[in-house]
GROMACS .gro file of C-alpha atoms in nm:
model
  286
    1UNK     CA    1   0.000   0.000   0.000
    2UNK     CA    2   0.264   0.222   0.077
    3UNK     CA    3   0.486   0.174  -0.219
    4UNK     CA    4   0.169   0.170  -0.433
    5UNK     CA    5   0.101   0.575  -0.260
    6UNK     CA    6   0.411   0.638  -0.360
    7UNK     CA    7   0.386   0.568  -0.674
    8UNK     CA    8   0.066   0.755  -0.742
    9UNK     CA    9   0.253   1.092  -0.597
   10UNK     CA   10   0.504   1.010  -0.829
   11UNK     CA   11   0.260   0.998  -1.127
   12UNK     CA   12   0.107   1.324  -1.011
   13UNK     CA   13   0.486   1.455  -0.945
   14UNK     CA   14   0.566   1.359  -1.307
   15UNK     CA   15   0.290   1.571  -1.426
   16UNK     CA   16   0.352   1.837  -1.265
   17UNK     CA   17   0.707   1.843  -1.410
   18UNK     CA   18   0.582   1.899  -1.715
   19UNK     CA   19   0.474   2.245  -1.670
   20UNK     CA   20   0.812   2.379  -1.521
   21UNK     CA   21   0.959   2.201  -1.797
   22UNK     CA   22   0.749   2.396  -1.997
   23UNK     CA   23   0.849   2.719  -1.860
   24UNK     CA   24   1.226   2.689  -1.913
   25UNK     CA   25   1.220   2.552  -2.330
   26UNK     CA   26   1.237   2.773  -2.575
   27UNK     CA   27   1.080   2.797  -2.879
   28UNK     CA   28   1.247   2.726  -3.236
   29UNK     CA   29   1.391   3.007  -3.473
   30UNK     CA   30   1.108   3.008  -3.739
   31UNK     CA   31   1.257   3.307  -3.883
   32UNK     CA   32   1.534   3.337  -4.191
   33UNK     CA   33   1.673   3.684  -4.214
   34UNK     CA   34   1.794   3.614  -4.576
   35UNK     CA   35   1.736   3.804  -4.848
   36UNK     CA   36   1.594   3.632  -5.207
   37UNK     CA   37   1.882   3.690  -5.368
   38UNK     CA   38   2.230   3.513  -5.265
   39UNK     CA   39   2.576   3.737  -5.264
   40UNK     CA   40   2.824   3.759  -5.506
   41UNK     CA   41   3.091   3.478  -5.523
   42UNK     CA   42   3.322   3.517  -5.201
   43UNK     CA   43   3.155   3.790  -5.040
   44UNK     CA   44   2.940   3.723  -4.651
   45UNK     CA   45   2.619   3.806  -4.516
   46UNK     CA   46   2.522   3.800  -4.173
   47UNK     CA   47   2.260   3.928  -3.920
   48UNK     CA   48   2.180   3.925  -3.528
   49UNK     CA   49   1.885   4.005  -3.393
   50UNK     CA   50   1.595   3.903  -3.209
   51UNK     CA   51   1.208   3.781  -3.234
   52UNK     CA   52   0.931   3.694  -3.056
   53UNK     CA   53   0.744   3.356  -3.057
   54UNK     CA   54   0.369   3.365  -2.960
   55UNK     CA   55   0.154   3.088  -2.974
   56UNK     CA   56  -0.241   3.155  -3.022
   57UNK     CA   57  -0.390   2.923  -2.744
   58UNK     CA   58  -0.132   3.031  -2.519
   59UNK     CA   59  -0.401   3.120  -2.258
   60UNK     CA   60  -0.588   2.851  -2.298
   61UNK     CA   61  -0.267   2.593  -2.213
   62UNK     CA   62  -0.197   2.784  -1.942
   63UNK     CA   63  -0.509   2.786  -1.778
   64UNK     CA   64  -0.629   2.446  -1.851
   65UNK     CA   65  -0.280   2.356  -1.646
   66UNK     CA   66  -0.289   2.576  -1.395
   67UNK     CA   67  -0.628   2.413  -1.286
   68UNK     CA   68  -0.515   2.031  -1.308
   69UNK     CA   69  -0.210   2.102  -1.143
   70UNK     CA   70  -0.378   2.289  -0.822
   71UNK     CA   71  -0.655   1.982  -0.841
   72UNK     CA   72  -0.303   1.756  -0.802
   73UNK     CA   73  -0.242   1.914  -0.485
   74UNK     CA   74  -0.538   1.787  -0.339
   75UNK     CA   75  -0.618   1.450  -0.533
   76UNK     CA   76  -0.456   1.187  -0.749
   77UNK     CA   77  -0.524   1.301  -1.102
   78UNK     CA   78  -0.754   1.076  -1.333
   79UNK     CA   79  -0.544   0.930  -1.627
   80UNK     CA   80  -0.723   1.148  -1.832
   81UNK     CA   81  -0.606   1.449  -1.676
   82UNK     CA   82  -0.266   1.357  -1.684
   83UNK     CA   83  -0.246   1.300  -2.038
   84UNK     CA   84  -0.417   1.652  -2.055
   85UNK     CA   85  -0.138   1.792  -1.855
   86UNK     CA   86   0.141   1.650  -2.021
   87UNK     CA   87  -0.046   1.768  -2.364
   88UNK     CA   88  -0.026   2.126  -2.233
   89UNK     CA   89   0.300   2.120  -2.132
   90UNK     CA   90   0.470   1.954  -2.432
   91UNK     CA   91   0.290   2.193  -2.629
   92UNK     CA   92   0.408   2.493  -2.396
   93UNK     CA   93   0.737   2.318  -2.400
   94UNK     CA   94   0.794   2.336  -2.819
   95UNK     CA   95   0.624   2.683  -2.835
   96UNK     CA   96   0.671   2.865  -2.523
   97UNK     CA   97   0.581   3.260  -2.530
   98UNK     CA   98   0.967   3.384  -2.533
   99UNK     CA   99   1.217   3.544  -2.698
  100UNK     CA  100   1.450   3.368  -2.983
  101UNK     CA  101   1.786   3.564  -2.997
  102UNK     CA  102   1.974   3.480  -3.345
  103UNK     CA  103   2.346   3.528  -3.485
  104UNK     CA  104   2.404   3.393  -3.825
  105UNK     CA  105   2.673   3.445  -4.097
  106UNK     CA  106   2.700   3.298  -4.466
  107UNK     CA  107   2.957   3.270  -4.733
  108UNK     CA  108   2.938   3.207  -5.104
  109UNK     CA  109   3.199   2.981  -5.225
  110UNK     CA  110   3.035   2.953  -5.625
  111UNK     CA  111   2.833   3.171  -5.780
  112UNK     CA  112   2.461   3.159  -5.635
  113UNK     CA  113   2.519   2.907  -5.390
  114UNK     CA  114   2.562   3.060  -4.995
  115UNK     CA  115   2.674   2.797  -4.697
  116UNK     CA  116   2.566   2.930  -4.389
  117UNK     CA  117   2.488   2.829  -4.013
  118UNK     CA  118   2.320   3.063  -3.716
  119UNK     CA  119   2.326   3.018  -3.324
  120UNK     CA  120   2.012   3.083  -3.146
  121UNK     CA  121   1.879   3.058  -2.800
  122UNK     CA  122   2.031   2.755  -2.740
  123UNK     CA  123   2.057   2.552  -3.041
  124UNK     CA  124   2.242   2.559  -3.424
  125UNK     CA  125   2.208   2.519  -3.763
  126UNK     CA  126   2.399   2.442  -4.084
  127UNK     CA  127   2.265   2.499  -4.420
  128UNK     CA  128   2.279   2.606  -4.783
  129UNK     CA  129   2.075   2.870  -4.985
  130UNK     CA  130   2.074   2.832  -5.384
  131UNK     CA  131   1.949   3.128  -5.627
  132UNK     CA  132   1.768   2.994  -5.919
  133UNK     CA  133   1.642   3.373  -6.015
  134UNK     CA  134   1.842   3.622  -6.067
  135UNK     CA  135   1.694   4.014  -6.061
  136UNK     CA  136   1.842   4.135  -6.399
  137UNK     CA  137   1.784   3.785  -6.604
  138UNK     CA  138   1.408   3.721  -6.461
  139UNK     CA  139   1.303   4.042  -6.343
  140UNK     CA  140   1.257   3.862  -5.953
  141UNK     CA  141   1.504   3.712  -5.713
  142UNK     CA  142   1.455   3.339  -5.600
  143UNK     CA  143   1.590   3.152  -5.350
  144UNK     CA  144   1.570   2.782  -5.204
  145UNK     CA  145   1.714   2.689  -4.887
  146UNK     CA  146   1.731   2.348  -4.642
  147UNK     CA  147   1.898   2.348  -4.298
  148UNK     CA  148   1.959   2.094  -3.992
  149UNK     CA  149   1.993   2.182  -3.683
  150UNK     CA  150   1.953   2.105  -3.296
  151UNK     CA  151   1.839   2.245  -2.948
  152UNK     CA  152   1.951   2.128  -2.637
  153UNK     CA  153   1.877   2.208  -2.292
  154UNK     CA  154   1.988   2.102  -1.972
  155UNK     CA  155   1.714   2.063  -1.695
  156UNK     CA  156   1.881   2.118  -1.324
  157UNK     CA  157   1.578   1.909  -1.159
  158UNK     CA  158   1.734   1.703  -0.946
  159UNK     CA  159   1.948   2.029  -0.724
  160UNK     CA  160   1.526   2.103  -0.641
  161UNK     CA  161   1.421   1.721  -0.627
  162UNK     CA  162   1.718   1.496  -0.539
  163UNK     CA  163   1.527   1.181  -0.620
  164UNK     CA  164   1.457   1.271  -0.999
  165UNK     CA  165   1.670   1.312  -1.279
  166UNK     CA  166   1.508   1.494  -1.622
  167UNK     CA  167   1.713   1.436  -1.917
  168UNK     CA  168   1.803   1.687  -2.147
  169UNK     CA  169   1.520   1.835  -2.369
  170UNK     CA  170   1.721   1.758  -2.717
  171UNK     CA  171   1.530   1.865  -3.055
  172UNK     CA  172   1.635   1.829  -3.437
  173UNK     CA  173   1.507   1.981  -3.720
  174UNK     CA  174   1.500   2.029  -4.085
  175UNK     CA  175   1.358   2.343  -4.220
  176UNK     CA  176   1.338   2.473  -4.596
  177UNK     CA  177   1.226   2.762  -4.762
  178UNK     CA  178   1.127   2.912  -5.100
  179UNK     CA  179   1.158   3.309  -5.119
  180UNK     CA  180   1.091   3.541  -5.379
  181UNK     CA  181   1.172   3.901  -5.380
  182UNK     CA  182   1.382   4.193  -5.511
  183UNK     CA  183   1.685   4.389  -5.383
  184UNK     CA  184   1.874   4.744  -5.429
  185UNK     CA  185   2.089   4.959  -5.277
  186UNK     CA  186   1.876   5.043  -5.033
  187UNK     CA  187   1.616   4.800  -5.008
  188UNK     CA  188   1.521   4.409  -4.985
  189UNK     CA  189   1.188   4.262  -4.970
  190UNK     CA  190   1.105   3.873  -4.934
  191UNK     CA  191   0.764   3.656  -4.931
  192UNK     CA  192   0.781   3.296  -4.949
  193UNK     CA  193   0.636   2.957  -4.792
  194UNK     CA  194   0.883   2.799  -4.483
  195UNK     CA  195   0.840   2.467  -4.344
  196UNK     CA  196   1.003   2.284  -3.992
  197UNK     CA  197   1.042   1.944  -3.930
  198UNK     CA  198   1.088   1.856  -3.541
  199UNK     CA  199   1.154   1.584  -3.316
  200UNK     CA  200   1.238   1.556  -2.972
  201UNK     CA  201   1.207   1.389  -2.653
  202UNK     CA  202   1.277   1.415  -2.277
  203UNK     CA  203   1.276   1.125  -2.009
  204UNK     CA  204   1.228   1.207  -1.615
  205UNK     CA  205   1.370   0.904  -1.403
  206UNK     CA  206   1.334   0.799  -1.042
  207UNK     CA  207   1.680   0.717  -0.864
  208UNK     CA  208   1.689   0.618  -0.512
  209UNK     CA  209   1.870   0.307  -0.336
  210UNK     CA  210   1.699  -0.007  -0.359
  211UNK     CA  211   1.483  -0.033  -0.068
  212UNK     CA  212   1.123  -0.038   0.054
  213UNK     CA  213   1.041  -0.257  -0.245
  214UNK     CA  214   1.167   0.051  -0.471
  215UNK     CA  215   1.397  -0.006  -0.769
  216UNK     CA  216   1.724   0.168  -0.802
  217UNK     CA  217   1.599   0.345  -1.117
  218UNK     CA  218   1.269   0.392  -1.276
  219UNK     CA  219   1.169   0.574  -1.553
  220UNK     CA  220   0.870   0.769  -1.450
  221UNK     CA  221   0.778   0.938  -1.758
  222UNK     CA  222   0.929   1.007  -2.115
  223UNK     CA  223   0.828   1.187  -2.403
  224UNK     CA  224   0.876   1.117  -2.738
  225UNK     CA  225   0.720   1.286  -3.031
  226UNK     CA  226   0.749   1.520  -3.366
  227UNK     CA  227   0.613   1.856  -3.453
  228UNK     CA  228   0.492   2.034  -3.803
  229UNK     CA  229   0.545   2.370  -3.848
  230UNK     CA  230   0.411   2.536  -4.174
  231UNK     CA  231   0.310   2.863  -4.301
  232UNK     CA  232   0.492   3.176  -4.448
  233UNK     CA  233   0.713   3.471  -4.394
  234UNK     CA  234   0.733   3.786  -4.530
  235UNK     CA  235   1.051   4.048  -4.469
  236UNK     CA  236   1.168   4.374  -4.577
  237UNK     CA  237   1.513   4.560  -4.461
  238UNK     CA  238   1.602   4.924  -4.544
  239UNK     CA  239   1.929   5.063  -4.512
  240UNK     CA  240   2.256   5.133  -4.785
  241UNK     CA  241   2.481   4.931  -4.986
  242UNK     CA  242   2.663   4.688  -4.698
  243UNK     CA  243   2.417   4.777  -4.376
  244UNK     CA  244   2.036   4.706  -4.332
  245UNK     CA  245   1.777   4.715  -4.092
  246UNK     CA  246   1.546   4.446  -4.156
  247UNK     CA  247   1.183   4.292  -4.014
  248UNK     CA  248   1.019   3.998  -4.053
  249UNK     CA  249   0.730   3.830  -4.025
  250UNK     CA  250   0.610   3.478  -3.984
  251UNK     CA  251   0.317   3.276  -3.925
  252UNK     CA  252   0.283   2.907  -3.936
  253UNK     CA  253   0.044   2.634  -3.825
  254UNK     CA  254   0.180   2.450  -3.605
  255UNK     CA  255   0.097   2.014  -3.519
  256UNK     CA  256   0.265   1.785  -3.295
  257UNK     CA  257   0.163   1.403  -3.231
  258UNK     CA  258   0.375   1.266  -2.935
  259UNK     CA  259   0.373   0.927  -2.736
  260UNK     CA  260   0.378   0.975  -2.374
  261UNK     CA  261   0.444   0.691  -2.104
  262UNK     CA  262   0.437   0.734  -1.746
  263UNK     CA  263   0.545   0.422  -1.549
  264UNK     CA  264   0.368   0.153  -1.751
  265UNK     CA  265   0.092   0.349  -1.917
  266UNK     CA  266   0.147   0.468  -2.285
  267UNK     CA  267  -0.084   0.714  -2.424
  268UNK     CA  268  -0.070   0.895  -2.779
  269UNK     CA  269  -0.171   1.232  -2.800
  270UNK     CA  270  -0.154   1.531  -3.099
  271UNK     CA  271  -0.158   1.909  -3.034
  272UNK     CA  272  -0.197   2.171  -3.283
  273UNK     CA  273  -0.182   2.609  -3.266
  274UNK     CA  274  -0.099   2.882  -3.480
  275UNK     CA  275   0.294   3.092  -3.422
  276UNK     CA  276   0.258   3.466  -3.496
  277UNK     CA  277   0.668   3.528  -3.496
  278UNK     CA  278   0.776   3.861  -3.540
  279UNK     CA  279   1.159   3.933  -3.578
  280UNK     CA  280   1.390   4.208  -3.635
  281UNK     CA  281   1.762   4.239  -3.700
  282UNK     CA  282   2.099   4.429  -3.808
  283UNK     CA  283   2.192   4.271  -4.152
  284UNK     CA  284   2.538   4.337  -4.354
  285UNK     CA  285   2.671   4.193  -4.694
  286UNK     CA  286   3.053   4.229  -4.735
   0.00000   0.00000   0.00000
């Protein structure tokens, strides 16, 4: 009986991990900062800057958790409501309300192809951009682009809870885009269609000396899923010759499906919103 109490805190425990868990990930870098056209052959471009990531049922997450985590406080939580938790807080965990900050820098080794990679708030990316427009031949610049990359975060749980360990929150991701748009002196402007490709997972485990009919180690919960993000973006940047000031703007539907297990129960579960992601940033082409 007692090891079987124990147990059921644990389960409520694990749920209500998922929230703070939640609260420290950070959403990924939907935004480009790239122009449609690439540089000339062995000349840079780079930007830094920062957006904003804000998911459109962010209320509704965060009050459907707030509530089943103050009903754990009193209760054990139906298996129903657990899987509801966990729902909110993966989804609050991929697209948390935050800040992304961004650094990236590109070089063109041949003629309309760019390599390039970008750090942002904790994570990377390599890629390539290739021009298959060109201003004064078609009248519009055209660009396609495909990048990898991964985020990584460490969780310090077990400093606040000795007896539980949360692995690192690890993500990879492909994204790709197609922009069109035109450039000058002074100006760029670029529309196109962008698309993500995510998967992650996180595993919280139970560690305590065997005893008490306990195990050594238990894994309490884990979380293993993907994530769909897909919409457009649309920039602009004003400035003169090497130095531009640039916004962007994108907006992307957003689906997850995820399998989540805690202690011996598995449960599939799929999530979707809308990301508003608004982003500005210093750009330069040397």
């Amino acid at each position: 009986m007692v090891v079987s109490a124990c147990l059921a805190r644990l389960k409520i425990l694990g749920c209500g991990v998922a929230l703070g868990w939640s609260a420290i990930a950070c959403a990924p870098a939907l935004s480009s900062f790239t122009p449609a056209h690439v540089p000339a052959k062995h000349h840079v471009q780079a930007e830094a800057g920062f957006d904003i990531s804000v998911p459109s049922n962010i209320g509704d997450l965060i009050d459907d958790g707030v509530i089943l985590a103050n009903g754990a406080k009193n209760r054990e939580l139906t298996d129903e409501e657990r899987r509801r938790l966990f729902r909110d807080g993966a989804a609050l965990a991929l697209n948390p309300p935050s800040p992304v900050t961004h650094i990236g820098l590109g070089f063109v080794p041949v003629d309309r192809f760019e390599v390039n990679g970008r750090l942002t708030s904790g994570a990377w990316r390599l890629g390539g951009r290739y021009q298959f427009l060109d201003l004064v031949e078609h009248g519009i610049d055209g660009t396609l682009s495909l990048g990898g990359g991964r985020y990584s975060y460490e969780l310090p749980l077990s400093a606040q809870i000795p007896l539980l360990e949360l692995s690192d929150f690890s993500r990879w991701q492909l994204d790709s885009s197609f922009l069109l748009g035109m450039h000058g002196n002074w100006y760029r402007w670029w529309a196109g269609p962008r698309a993500l490709m995510s998967f992650y997972g996180a595993e919280l485990t139970f560690k305590q000396p065997a005893a008490g009919g306990f195990p050594e180690e238990k894994v309490l919960a884990s979380l293993d899923g993907s994530a769909t993000y897909l919409g457009g973006q649309l920039g602009a940047a004003v400035g003169y010759k090497k130095v531009f000031v640039g916004f962007e703007l994108t907006l992307a539907k957003f689906w997850t499906s995820a399998e989540l297990q805690i202690l011996d129960s598995k449960s599939d579960f799929d999530v979707d919103s809308f990301i508003v992601y608004p982003g500005i940033a210093l750009m330069l082409e040397l």
